[in-house]
Short mmCIF file of C-alpha atoms in Angstrom, two decimals:
data_model
loop_
_atom_site.label_atom_id
_atom_site.label_comp_id
_atom_site.label_asym_id
_atom_site.label_seq_id
_atom_site.Cartn_x
_atom_site.Cartn_y
_atom_site.Cartn_z
CA MET Z 1 -126.76 68.60 195.52
CA THR Z 2 -124.96 71.73 194.35
CA THR Z 3 -124.78 72.82 190.77
CA ASP Z 4 -121.75 74.66 189.49
CA SER Z 5 -122.45 78.17 188.29
CA PRO Z 6 -121.54 79.01 184.70
CA MET Z 7 -118.55 80.98 185.97
CA ASP Z 8 -117.42 77.96 188.03
CA ILE Z 9 -117.52 75.93 184.82
CA ALA Z 10 -115.57 78.63 182.95
CA PHE Z 11 -112.90 78.51 185.68
CA ALA Z 12 -112.72 74.72 185.41
CA GLU Z 13 -112.18 75.09 181.66
CA ALA Z 14 -109.48 77.72 182.27
CA ARG Z 15 -107.65 75.44 184.71
CA ALA Z 16 -107.88 72.54 182.23
CA ALA Z 17 -106.44 74.81 179.53
CA ALA Z 18 -103.53 75.71 181.82
CA ASP Z 19 -102.91 72.01 182.45
CA ARG Z 20 -102.59 71.58 178.66
CA GLY Z 21 -100.11 74.47 178.46
CA GLU Z 22 -102.65 76.91 177.06
CA VAL Z 23 -103.23 80.41 178.44
CA PRO Z 24 -105.85 79.77 181.14
CA VAL Z 25 -109.05 81.23 179.74
CA GLY Z 26 -112.35 79.40 179.90
CA ALA Z 27 -115.75 80.16 178.39
CA VAL Z 28 -119.29 78.84 178.69
CA VAL Z 29 -122.37 79.51 176.56
CA VAL Z 30 -125.63 79.18 178.48
CA GLU Z 31 -129.23 79.29 177.28
CA ALA Z 32 -130.59 82.15 179.37
CA ALA Z 33 -134.14 80.88 179.89
CA THR Z 34 -133.23 77.38 181.05
CA GLY Z 35 -129.67 77.74 182.33
CA GLU Z 36 -128.66 74.85 180.09
CA VAL Z 37 -124.96 74.81 179.24
CA LEU Z 38 -124.79 74.58 175.44
CA ALA Z 39 -121.00 74.64 175.18
CA ARG Z 40 -117.88 74.99 177.29
CA ALA Z 41 -114.30 75.44 176.21
CA GLY Z 42 -110.84 76.52 177.17
CA ASN Z 43 -108.20 78.11 174.99
CA ALA Z 44 -106.94 75.69 172.33
CA THR Z 45 -104.61 77.83 170.20
CA GLU Z 46 -101.54 75.69 170.85
CA ALA Z 47 -103.26 72.30 170.61
CA ASP Z 48 -105.09 73.23 167.42
CA ALA Z 49 -102.27 75.35 165.95
CA ASP Z 50 -105.04 77.89 165.39
CA PRO Z 51 -104.64 81.52 166.42
CA THR Z 52 -108.44 81.88 166.48
CA ALA Z 53 -109.04 79.00 168.91
CA HIS Z 54 -109.73 81.31 171.84
CA ALA Z 55 -112.05 79.87 174.49
CA GLU Z 56 -114.88 82.22 173.50
CA ILE Z 57 -114.64 81.34 169.79
CA VAL Z 58 -114.49 77.59 170.48
CA ALA Z 59 -117.50 77.78 172.80
CA ILE Z 60 -119.54 79.97 170.44
CA ARG Z 61 -118.78 77.64 167.50
CA ALA Z 62 -119.87 74.60 169.52
CA ALA Z 63 -123.07 76.27 170.75
CA ALA Z 64 -123.98 77.44 167.25
CA ALA Z 65 -123.34 73.95 165.87
CA ALA Z 66 -125.46 72.39 168.63
CA ARG Z 67 -128.28 74.77 167.76
CA GLY Z 68 -127.77 74.62 164.01
CA ASP Z 69 -127.92 78.41 163.99
CA PRO Z 70 -125.12 80.99 163.83
CA ARG Z 71 -127.09 83.38 166.04
CA LEU Z 72 -127.52 82.87 169.78
CA PRO Z 73 -129.69 85.84 170.87
CA ASP Z 74 -131.15 84.00 173.86
CA CYS Z 75 -127.75 82.93 175.18
CA ASP Z 76 -125.25 84.34 177.64
CA LEU Z 77 -121.48 83.95 177.54
CA TYR Z 78 -119.37 83.59 180.67
CA VAL Z 79 -115.61 83.98 180.26
CA THR Z 80 -112.76 84.32 182.74
CA LEU Z 81 -110.96 87.13 180.90
CA GLU Z 82 -112.15 90.25 179.10
CA PRO Z 83 -112.56 89.30 175.42
CA CYS Z 84 -110.13 90.56 172.79
CA ALA Z 85 -111.28 92.25 169.57
CA LEU Z 86 -111.53 88.92 167.71
CA CYS Z 87 -113.77 87.45 170.40
CA ALA Z 88 -115.80 90.63 170.81
CA ALA Z 89 -116.58 90.51 167.08
CA ALA Z 90 -117.66 86.87 167.34
CA ILE Z 91 -119.86 87.74 170.33
CA SER Z 92 -121.46 90.52 168.31
CA PHE Z 93 -122.00 88.39 165.20
CA ALA Z 94 -123.47 85.57 167.30
CA ARG Z 95 -125.86 88.10 168.85
CA ILE Z 96 -125.01 86.91 172.38
CA ARG Z 97 -127.51 88.43 174.84
CA ARG Z 98 -125.22 89.02 177.82
CA LEU Z 99 -121.48 88.83 178.40
CA TYR Z 100 -120.12 88.11 181.87
CA PHE Z 101 -116.34 88.22 182.31
CA GLY Z 102 -113.81 87.93 185.10
CA ALA Z 103 -110.55 89.85 184.89
CA GLY Z 104 -110.16 92.95 182.78
CA ASP Z 105 -107.35 92.88 180.24
CA PRO Z 106 -105.73 96.32 179.83
CA LYS Z 107 -103.29 94.97 177.22
CA GLY Z 108 -105.49 92.82 174.98
CA GLY Z 109 -109.06 93.40 176.06
CA ALA Z 110 -111.50 95.06 173.69
CA VAL Z 111 -114.62 95.49 175.82
CA ASP Z 112 -113.65 97.83 178.67
CA HIS Z 113 -110.15 98.46 177.30
CA GLY Z 114 -108.53 99.12 173.93
CA PRO Z 115 -111.01 99.61 171.10
CA LYS Z 116 -114.10 99.15 173.31
CA PHE Z 117 -115.61 97.16 170.46
CA PHE Z 118 -119.25 97.26 171.57
CA SER Z 119 -119.18 101.08 171.77
CA GLN Z 120 -118.17 101.50 168.13
CA THR Z 121 -120.75 102.79 165.66
CA THR Z 122 -119.81 99.94 163.33
CA CYS Z 123 -120.80 97.32 165.92
CA HIS Z 124 -124.05 95.68 164.75
CA HIS Z 125 -124.97 94.12 168.09
CA ALA Z 126 -123.74 94.85 171.60
CA PRO Z 127 -124.57 92.49 174.45
CA GLN Z 128 -125.24 93.66 177.97
CA VAL Z 129 -121.83 93.49 179.66
CA TYR Z 130 -121.02 92.61 183.25
CA GLY Z 131 -117.30 92.63 184.05
CA GLY Z 132 -115.29 91.98 187.16
CA ILE Z 133 -116.99 88.68 188.09
CA ARG Z 134 -114.50 86.91 190.40
CA GLU Z 135 -111.90 89.26 188.99
CA SER Z 136 -109.23 88.53 191.61
CA ASP Z 137 -109.58 84.75 191.09
CA ALA Z 138 -109.24 85.16 187.32
CA ALA Z 139 -106.26 87.50 187.63
CA ALA Z 140 -104.54 85.12 190.07
CA LEU Z 141 -104.98 82.18 187.70
CA LEU Z 142 -103.32 84.12 184.88
CA LYS Z 143 -100.50 85.46 187.09
CA GLU Z 144 -99.70 81.96 188.39
CA PHE Z 145 -99.66 80.57 184.86
CA PHE Z 146 -97.25 83.18 183.53
CA ALA Z 147 -95.08 83.21 186.67
CA ALA Z 148 -94.47 79.47 186.22
CA ARG Z 149 -93.16 80.15 182.71
CA ARG Z 150 -90.65 82.83 183.66
#
């Protein structure tokens, strides 16, 4: 029996989001010690008519609700795209332990690009960050999605 990795699950969520007409981004919150998936989500901004319904936000909200605690210091977040400033702030406020992401986002990213949120002196908590995980797969998923809409 094979178990999907957290990034495999994030990609499945991203593909499901694309099938719903959402920008294909997927996120998974995992309890670090046990590997238990606490929450998984894809973008839902169109379906929810909510500009904050990014995959990361939806997954963090669900994990916090499951725990009954707004802080997730023993949890890791896996996401297919570099988080934007909104999501980086949520990651910081949730006290996520580690962030793993796929493709960098030079236009909207806020971790390795743009404001580099976690490097700011006003950032209260910065997770350990590991970018470029299956980067070419994540970039291809996004390129295919947007190419089909042009």
